[in-house]
Short mmCIF file of C-alpha atoms in Angstrom, two decimals:
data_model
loop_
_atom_site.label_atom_id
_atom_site.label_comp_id
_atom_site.label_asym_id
_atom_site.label_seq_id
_atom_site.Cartn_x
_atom_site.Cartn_y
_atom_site.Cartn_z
CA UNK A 74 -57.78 -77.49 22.20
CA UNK A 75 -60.46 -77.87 19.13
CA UNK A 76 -59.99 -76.19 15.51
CA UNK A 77 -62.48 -73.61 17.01
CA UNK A 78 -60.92 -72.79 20.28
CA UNK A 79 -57.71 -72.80 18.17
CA UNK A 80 -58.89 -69.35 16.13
CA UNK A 81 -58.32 -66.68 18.75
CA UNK A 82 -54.82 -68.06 19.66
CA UNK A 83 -51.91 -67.00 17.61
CA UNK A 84 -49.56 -69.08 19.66
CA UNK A 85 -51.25 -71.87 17.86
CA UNK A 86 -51.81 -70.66 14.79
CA UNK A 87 -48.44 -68.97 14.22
CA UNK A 88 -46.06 -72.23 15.82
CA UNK A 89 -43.61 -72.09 18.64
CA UNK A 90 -40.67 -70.30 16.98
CA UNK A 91 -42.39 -67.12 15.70
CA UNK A 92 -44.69 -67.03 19.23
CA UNK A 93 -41.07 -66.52 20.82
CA UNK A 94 -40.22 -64.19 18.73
CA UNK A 95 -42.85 -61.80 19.36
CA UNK A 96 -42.55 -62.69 23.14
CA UNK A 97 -39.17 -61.75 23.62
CA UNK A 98 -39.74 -58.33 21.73
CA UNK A 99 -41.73 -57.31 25.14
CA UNK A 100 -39.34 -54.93 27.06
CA UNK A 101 -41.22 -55.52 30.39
CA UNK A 102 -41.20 -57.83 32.87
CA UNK A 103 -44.98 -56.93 33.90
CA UNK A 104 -45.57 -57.71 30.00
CA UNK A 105 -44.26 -60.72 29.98
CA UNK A 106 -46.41 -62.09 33.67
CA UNK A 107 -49.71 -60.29 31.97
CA UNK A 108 -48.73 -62.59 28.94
CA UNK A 109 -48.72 -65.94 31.78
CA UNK A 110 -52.55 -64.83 33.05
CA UNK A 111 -54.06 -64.86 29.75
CA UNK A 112 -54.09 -68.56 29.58
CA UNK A 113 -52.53 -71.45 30.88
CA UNK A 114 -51.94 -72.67 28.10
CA UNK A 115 -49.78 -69.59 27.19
CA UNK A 116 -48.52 -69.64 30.82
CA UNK A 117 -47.06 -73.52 30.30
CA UNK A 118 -45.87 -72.21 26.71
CA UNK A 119 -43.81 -69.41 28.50
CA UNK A 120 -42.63 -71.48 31.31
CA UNK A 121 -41.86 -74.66 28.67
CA UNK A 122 -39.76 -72.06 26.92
CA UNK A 123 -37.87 -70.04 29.19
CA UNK A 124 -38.79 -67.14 28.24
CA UNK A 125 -38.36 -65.38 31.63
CA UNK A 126 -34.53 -66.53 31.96
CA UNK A 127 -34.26 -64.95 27.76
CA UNK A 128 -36.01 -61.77 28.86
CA UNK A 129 -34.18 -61.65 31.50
CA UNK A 130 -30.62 -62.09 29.93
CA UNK A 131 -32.23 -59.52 27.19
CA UNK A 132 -32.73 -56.63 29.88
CA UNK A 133 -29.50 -57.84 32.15
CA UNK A 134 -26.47 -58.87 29.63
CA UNK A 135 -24.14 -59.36 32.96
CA UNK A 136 -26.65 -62.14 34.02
CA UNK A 137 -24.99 -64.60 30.95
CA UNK A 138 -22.52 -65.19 33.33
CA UNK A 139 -24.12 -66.37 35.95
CA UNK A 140 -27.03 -68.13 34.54
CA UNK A 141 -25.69 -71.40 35.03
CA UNK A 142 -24.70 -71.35 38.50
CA UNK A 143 -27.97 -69.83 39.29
CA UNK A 144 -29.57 -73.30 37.79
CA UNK A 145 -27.26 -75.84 38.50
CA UNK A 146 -26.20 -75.05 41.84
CA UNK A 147 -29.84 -73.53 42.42
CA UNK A 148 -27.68 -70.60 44.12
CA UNK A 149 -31.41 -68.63 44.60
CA UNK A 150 -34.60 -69.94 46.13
CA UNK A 151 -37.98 -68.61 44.56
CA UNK A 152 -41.38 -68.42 47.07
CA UNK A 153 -42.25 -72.30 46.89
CA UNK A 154 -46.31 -72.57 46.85
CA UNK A 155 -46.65 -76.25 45.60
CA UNK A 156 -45.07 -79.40 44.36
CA UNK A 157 -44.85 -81.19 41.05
CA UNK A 158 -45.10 -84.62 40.43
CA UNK A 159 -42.05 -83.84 37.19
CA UNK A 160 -39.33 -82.53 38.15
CA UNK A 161 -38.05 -81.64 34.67
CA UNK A 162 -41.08 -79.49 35.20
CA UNK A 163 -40.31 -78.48 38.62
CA UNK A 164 -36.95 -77.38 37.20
CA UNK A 165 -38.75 -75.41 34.39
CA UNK A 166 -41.05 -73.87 37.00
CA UNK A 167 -38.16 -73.07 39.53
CA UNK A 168 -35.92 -71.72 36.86
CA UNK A 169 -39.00 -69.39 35.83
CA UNK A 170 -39.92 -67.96 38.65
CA UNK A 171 -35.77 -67.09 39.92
CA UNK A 172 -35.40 -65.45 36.49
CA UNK A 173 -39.00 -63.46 36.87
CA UNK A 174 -38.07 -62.46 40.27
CA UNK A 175 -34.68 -60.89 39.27
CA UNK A 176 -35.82 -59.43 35.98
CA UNK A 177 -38.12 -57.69 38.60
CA UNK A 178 -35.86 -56.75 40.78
CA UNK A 179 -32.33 -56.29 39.75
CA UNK A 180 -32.41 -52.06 38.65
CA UNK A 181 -32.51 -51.82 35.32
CA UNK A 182 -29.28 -49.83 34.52
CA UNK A 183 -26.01 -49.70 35.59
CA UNK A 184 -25.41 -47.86 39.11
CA UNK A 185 -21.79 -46.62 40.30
CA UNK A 186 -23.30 -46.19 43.76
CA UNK A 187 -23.48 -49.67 44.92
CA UNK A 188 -21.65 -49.42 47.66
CA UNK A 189 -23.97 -47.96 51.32
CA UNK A 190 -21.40 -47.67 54.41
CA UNK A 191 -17.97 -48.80 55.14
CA UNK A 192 -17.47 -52.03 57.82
CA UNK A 193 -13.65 -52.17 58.43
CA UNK A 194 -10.26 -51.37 57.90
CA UNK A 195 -7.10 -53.87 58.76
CA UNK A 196 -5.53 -50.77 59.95
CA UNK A 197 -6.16 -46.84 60.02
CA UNK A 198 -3.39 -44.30 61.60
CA UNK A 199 -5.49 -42.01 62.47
CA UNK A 200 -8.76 -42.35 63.78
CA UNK A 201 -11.70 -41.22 63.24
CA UNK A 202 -9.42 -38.15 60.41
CA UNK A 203 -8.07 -40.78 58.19
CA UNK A 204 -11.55 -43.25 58.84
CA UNK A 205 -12.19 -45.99 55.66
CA UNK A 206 -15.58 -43.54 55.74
CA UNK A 207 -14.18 -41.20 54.48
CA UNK A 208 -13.47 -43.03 51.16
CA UNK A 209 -17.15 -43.03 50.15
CA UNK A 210 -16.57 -39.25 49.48
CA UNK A 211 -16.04 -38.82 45.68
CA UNK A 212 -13.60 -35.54 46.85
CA UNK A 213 -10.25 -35.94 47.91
CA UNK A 214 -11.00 -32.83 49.70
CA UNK A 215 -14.13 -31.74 51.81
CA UNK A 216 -13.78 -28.25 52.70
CA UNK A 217 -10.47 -26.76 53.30
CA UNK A 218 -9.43 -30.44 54.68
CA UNK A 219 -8.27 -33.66 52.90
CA UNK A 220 -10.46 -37.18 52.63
CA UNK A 221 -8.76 -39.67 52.65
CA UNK A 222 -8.32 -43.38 55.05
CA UNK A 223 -4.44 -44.25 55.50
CA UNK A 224 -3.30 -47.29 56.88
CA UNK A 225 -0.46 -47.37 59.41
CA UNK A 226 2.87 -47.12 58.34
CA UNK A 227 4.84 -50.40 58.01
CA UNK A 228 8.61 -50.87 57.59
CA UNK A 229 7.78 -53.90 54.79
CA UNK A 230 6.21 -53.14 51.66
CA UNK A 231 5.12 -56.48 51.38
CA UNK A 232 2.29 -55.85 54.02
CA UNK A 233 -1.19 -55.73 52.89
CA UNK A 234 -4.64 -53.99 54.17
CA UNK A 235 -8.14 -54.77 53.59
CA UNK A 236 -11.29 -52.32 53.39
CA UNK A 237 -14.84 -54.02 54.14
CA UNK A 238 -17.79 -52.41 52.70
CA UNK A 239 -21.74 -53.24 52.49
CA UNK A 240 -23.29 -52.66 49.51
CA UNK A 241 -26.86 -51.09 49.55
CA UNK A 242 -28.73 -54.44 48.54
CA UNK A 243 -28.22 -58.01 49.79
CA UNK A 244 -28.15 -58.89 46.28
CA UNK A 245 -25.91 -56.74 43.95
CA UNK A 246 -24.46 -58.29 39.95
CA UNK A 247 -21.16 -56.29 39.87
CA UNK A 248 -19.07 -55.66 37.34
CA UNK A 249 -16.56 -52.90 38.24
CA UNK A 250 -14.50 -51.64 41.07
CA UNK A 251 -13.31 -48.16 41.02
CA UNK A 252 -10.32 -47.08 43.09
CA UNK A 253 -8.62 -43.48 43.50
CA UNK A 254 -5.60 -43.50 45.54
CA UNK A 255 -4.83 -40.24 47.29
CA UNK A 256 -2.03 -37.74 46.32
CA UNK A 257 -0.83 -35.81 49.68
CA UNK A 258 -0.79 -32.11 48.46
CA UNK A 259 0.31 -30.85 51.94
CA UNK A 260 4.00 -33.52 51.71
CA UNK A 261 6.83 -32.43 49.72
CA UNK A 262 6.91 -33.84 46.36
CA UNK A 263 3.30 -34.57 46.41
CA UNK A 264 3.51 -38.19 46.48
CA UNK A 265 0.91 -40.40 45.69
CA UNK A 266 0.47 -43.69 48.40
CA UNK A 267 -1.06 -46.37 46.03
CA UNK A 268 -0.53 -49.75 46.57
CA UNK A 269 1.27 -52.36 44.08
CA UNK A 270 -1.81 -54.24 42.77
CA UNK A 271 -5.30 -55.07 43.93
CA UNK A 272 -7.68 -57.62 44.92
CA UNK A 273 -11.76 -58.18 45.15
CA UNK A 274 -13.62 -60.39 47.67
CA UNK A 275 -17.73 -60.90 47.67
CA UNK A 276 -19.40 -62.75 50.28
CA UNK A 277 -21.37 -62.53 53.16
CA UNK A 278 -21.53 -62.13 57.16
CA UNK A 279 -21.01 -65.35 58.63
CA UNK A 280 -23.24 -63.80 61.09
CA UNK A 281 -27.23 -63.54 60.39
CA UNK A 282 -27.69 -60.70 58.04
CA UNK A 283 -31.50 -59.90 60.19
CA UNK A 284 -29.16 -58.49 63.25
CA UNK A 285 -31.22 -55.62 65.43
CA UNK A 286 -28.75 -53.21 65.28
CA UNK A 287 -25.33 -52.13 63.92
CA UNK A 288 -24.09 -51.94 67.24
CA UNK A 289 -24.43 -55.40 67.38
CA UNK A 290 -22.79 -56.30 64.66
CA UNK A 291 -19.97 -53.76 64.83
CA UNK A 292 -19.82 -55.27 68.26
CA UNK A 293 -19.39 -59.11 66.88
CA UNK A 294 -16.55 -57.94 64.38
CA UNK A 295 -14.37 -56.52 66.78
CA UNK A 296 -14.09 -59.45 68.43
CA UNK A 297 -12.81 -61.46 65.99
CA UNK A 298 -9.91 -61.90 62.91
CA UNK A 299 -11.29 -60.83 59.60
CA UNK A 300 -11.33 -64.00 58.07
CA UNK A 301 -13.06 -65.13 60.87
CA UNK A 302 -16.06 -63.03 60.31
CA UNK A 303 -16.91 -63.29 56.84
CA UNK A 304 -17.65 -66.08 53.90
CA UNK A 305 -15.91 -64.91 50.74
CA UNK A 306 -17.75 -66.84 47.77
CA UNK A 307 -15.44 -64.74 44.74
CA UNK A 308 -12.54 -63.68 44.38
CA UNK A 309 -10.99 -61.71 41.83
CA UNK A 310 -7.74 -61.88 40.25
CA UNK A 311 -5.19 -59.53 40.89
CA UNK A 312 -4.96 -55.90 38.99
CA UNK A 313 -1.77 -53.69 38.96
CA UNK A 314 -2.51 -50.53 40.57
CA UNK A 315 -0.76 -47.29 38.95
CA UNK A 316 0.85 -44.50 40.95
CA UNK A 317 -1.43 -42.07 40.05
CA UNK A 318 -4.13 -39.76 41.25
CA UNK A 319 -6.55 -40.84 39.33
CA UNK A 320 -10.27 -42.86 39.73
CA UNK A 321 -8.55 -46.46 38.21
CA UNK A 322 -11.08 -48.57 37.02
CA UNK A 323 -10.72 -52.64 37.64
CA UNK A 324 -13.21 -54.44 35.73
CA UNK A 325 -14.53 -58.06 36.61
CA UNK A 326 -13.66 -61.22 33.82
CA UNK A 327 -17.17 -61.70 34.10
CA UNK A 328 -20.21 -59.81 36.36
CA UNK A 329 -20.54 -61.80 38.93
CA UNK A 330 -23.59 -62.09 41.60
CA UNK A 331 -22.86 -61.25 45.15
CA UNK A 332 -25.12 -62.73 47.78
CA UNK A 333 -25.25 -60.93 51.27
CA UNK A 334 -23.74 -57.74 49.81
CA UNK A 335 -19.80 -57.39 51.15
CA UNK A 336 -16.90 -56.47 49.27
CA UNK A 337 -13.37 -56.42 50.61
CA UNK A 338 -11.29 -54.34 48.62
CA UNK A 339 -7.64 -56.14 49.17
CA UNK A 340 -4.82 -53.92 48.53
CA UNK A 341 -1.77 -55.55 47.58
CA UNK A 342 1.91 -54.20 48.74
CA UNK A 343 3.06 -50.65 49.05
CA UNK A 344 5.05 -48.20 46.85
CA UNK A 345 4.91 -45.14 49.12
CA UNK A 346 7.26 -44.40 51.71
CA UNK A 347 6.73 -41.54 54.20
CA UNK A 348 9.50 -39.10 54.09
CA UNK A 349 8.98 -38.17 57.89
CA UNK A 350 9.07 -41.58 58.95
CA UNK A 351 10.87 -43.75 56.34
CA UNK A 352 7.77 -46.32 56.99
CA UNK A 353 5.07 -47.87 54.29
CA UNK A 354 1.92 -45.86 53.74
CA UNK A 355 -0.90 -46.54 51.83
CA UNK A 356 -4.00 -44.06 51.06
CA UNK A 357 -7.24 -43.97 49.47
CA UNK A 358 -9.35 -41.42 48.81
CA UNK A 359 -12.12 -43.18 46.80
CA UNK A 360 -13.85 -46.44 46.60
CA UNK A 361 -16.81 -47.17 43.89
CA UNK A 362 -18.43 -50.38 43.26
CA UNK A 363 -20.92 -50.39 40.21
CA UNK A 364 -23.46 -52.74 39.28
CA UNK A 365 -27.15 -53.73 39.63
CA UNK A 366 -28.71 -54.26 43.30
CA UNK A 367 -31.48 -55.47 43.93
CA UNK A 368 -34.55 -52.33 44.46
CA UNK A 369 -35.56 -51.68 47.64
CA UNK A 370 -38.94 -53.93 48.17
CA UNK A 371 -36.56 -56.95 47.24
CA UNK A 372 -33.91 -58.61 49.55
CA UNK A 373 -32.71 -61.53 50.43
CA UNK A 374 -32.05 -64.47 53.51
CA UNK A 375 -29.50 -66.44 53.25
CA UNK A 376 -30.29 -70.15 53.54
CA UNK A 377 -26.16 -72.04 54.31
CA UNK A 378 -22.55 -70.50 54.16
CA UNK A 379 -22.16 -71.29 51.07
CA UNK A 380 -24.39 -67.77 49.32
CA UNK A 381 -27.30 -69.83 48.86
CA UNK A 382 -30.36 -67.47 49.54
CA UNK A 383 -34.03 -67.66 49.09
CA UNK A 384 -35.53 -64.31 47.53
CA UNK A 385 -38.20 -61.61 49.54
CA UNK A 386 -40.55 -59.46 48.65
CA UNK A 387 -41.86 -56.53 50.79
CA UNK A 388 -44.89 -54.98 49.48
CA UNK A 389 -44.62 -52.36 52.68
CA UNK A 390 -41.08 -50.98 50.91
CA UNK A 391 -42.97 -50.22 47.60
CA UNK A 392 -45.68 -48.78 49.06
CA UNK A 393 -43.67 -46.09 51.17
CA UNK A 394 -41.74 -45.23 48.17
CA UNK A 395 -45.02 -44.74 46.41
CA UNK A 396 -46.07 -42.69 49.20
CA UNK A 397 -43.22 -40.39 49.56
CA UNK A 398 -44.05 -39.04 45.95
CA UNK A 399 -43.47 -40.72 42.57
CA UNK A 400 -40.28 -40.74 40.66
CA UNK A 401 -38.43 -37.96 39.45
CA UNK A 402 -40.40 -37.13 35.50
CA UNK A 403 -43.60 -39.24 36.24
CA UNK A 404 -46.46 -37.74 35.44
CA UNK A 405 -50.50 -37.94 34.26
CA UNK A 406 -51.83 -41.20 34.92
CA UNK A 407 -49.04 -43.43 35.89
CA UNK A 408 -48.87 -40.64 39.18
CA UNK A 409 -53.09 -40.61 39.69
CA UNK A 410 -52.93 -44.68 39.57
CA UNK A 411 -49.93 -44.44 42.49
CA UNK A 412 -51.96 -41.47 44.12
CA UNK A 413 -55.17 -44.21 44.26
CA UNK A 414 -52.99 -47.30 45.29
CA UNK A 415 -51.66 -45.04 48.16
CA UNK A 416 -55.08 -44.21 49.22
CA UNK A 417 -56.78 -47.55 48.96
CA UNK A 418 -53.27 -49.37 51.21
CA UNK A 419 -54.17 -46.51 53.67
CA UNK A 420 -57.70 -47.63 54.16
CA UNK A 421 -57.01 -51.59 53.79
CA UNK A 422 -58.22 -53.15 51.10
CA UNK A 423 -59.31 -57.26 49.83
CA UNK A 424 -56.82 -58.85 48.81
CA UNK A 425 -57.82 -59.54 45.23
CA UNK A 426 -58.44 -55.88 44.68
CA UNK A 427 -54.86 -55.54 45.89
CA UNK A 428 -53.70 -58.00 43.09
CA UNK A 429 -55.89 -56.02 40.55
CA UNK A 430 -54.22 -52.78 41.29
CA UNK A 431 -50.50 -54.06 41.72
CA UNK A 432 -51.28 -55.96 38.12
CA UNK A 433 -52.19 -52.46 36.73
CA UNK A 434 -49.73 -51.02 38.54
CA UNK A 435 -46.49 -53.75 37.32
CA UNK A 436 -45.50 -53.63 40.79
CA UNK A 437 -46.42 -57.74 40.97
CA UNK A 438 -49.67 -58.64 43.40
CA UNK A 439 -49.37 -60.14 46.89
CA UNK A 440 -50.97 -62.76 48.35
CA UNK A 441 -50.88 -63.28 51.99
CA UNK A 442 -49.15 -66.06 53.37
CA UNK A 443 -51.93 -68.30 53.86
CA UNK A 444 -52.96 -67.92 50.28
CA UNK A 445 -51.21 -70.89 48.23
CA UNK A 446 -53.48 -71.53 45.21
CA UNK A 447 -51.36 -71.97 42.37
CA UNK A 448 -54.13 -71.08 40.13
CA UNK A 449 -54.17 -67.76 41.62
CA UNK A 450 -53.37 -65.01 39.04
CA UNK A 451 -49.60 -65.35 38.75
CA UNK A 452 -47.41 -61.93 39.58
CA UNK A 453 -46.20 -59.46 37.34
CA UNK A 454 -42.81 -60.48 38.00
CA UNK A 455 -43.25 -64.03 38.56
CA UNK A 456 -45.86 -66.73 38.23
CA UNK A 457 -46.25 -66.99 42.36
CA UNK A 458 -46.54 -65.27 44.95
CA UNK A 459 -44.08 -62.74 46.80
CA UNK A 460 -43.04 -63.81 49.97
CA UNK A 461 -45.13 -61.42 52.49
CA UNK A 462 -41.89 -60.29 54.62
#
């Protein structure tokens, strides 16, 4: 670039280090992919740099932890729209777009809703009053009744049960588990039927997650062991569980990134026995999983049983939501620009006008699937193109 061309460019005229700097003090992902379609010389400066993956890490603190598996073991597969002849580029570029895609997509704050429908219990005693469903109610009472699932009783305390949930994304970063066992009001003595300790798996249906209906795969689970229907890729350490009637919260070593959203809550041994019986209960009344899934126009496939997935964007999802209303407390423009983008997807419109409006917009532009020029104005979220699910 000549002395001349050099005046307009603070990246140049301020050096690497400070350019950073004042990169990383964008709070935005959109920010950040406007800052890649200014130039490409800026766009190779942010790519060279990582400043994606430091934004990133910025906005999503759990990520630290998983950074490196997510590179090494190249865990998650960005939209692939060309080759390089480097590959320490190609790294660079791969490594950029992954991180753009989940500073994108991953929800930007903490939810303690993670968790969308219960699979499985090893055991419930009875069905459908004492169903693992009813642990996603935060009440140990609904109406004048109690909710709670209870496993059958067992003569050894040494056996253990397992609840199977889905969490509402395919790709959640969770960092807590919280667990209330239930106190029976209506026994003598009120006792509380906790287990001894506890245990976390994450992993995914060994079964394609794209299945065309639950019944299906409700249908394939029965049929076969729990082990047998699953791939766990974590698993968590073992917590002591307290006797008490309280929401216990079990926090991970480190947030860790679950691909195909399924967590198996393991409980371990029972303290309980049944006065009526003399047999080995235990009861839950509550099961919480918080974290950050992915939003709802994101999801993934998985690629091979062991987790490794390749990322999807559906422009469709975003604009329904937009379409069902705007967000709780937006207002003024922000709601006339959604109001227009509604309008215009309604009618059909070119798609470069749809990449000018989803640029505007920081929802991230898409390009059809027969589109693959990489000099194409890169995405508000990452420097290619969304997958067109």
């Amino acid at each position: 670039m000549s002395t001349k061309e050099n005046r307009g460019d603070f990246v140049q005229w301020i050096g690497a280090d400070m350019s950073i700097q004042v990169f990383l003090h964008l709070d935005d992902p959109s920010d950040l992919a406007r800052v890649c379609s200014v130039s490409s010389s800026w766009r190779h400066f942010v790519i060279a740099n990582g400043l994606f993956k430091q934004l990133c890490l910025k906005l999503l603190p759990e990520m630290r932890s998983v950074a490196h598996v997510i590179e090494v073991n190249n865990m998650i597969e960005p939209v692939r729209v060309g080759q390089s002849d480097c590959m320490e580029w190609e790294c660079l570029n791969r490594n950029h777009r992954v991180f753009a895609q989940l500073a994108q997509g991953l929800t930007p704050f903490l939810q303690n809703d993670c968790i969308s429908e219960a699979i499985s219990a090893s055991s419930t005693d009875n069905h459908p009053e004492e169903s693992i469903w009813n642990t996603l109610e935060p009440n140990d009472k609904v109406g004048r009744g109690a909710s709670y699932w209870s496993s059958k009783g067992q003569s050894d305390p040494a056996v253990p049960e397992a609840l199977v949930y889905k969490f509402i994304a395919n790709l959640c970063l969770v960092t807590e588990i919280h667990i209330q066992p239930f106190q029976a009001y209506f026994q003598h003595g009120f006792p509380i039927y906790s287990s001894k300790a506890v245990r976390f798996r994450l992993g995914h249906y060994k079964l394609p997650l794209q299945l065309e209906n639950n019944v299906t795969v409700n249908s394939a689970i029965n049929q076969n062991s729990m082990d047998d229907k699953f791939v766990w890729t974590y698993t968590s350490p073992e917590y002591p569980m307290a006797q008490e009637n309280c929401l216990q919260k079990f926090k991970l070593p480190e947030a860790v990134l679950c691909i195909g959203g399924i967590l198996q809550v393991e409980l371990l041994g029972r303290v309980q026995r049944q006065e009526m019986d003399g047999l080995y209960y235990i009861c839950i009344s509550h099961v919480q999983a918080v974290g950050r899934p992915l939003s709802r126009p994101f999801d993934v496939e998985i690629l091979d049983p062991t987790g490794k997935c390749s990322l999807k964007y559906f422009p469709q999802r975003e604009y329904s939501m937009l379409s069902h209303g705007s967000p709780k407390g937006e207002t003024g423009a922000t709601s006339r620009w959604h109001a227009l983008t509604v309008r215009l997807m309604e009618r059909g419109v070119r798609g470069w006008e749809n990449m000018i409006l989803n640029t505007l917009l920081g929802i991230g532009p898409v390009v059809e699937e027969d589109e693959s020029d990489e000099e194409l104005l890169e995405d508000d979220s990452d420097d290619e193109p969304w997958h067109n699910g």
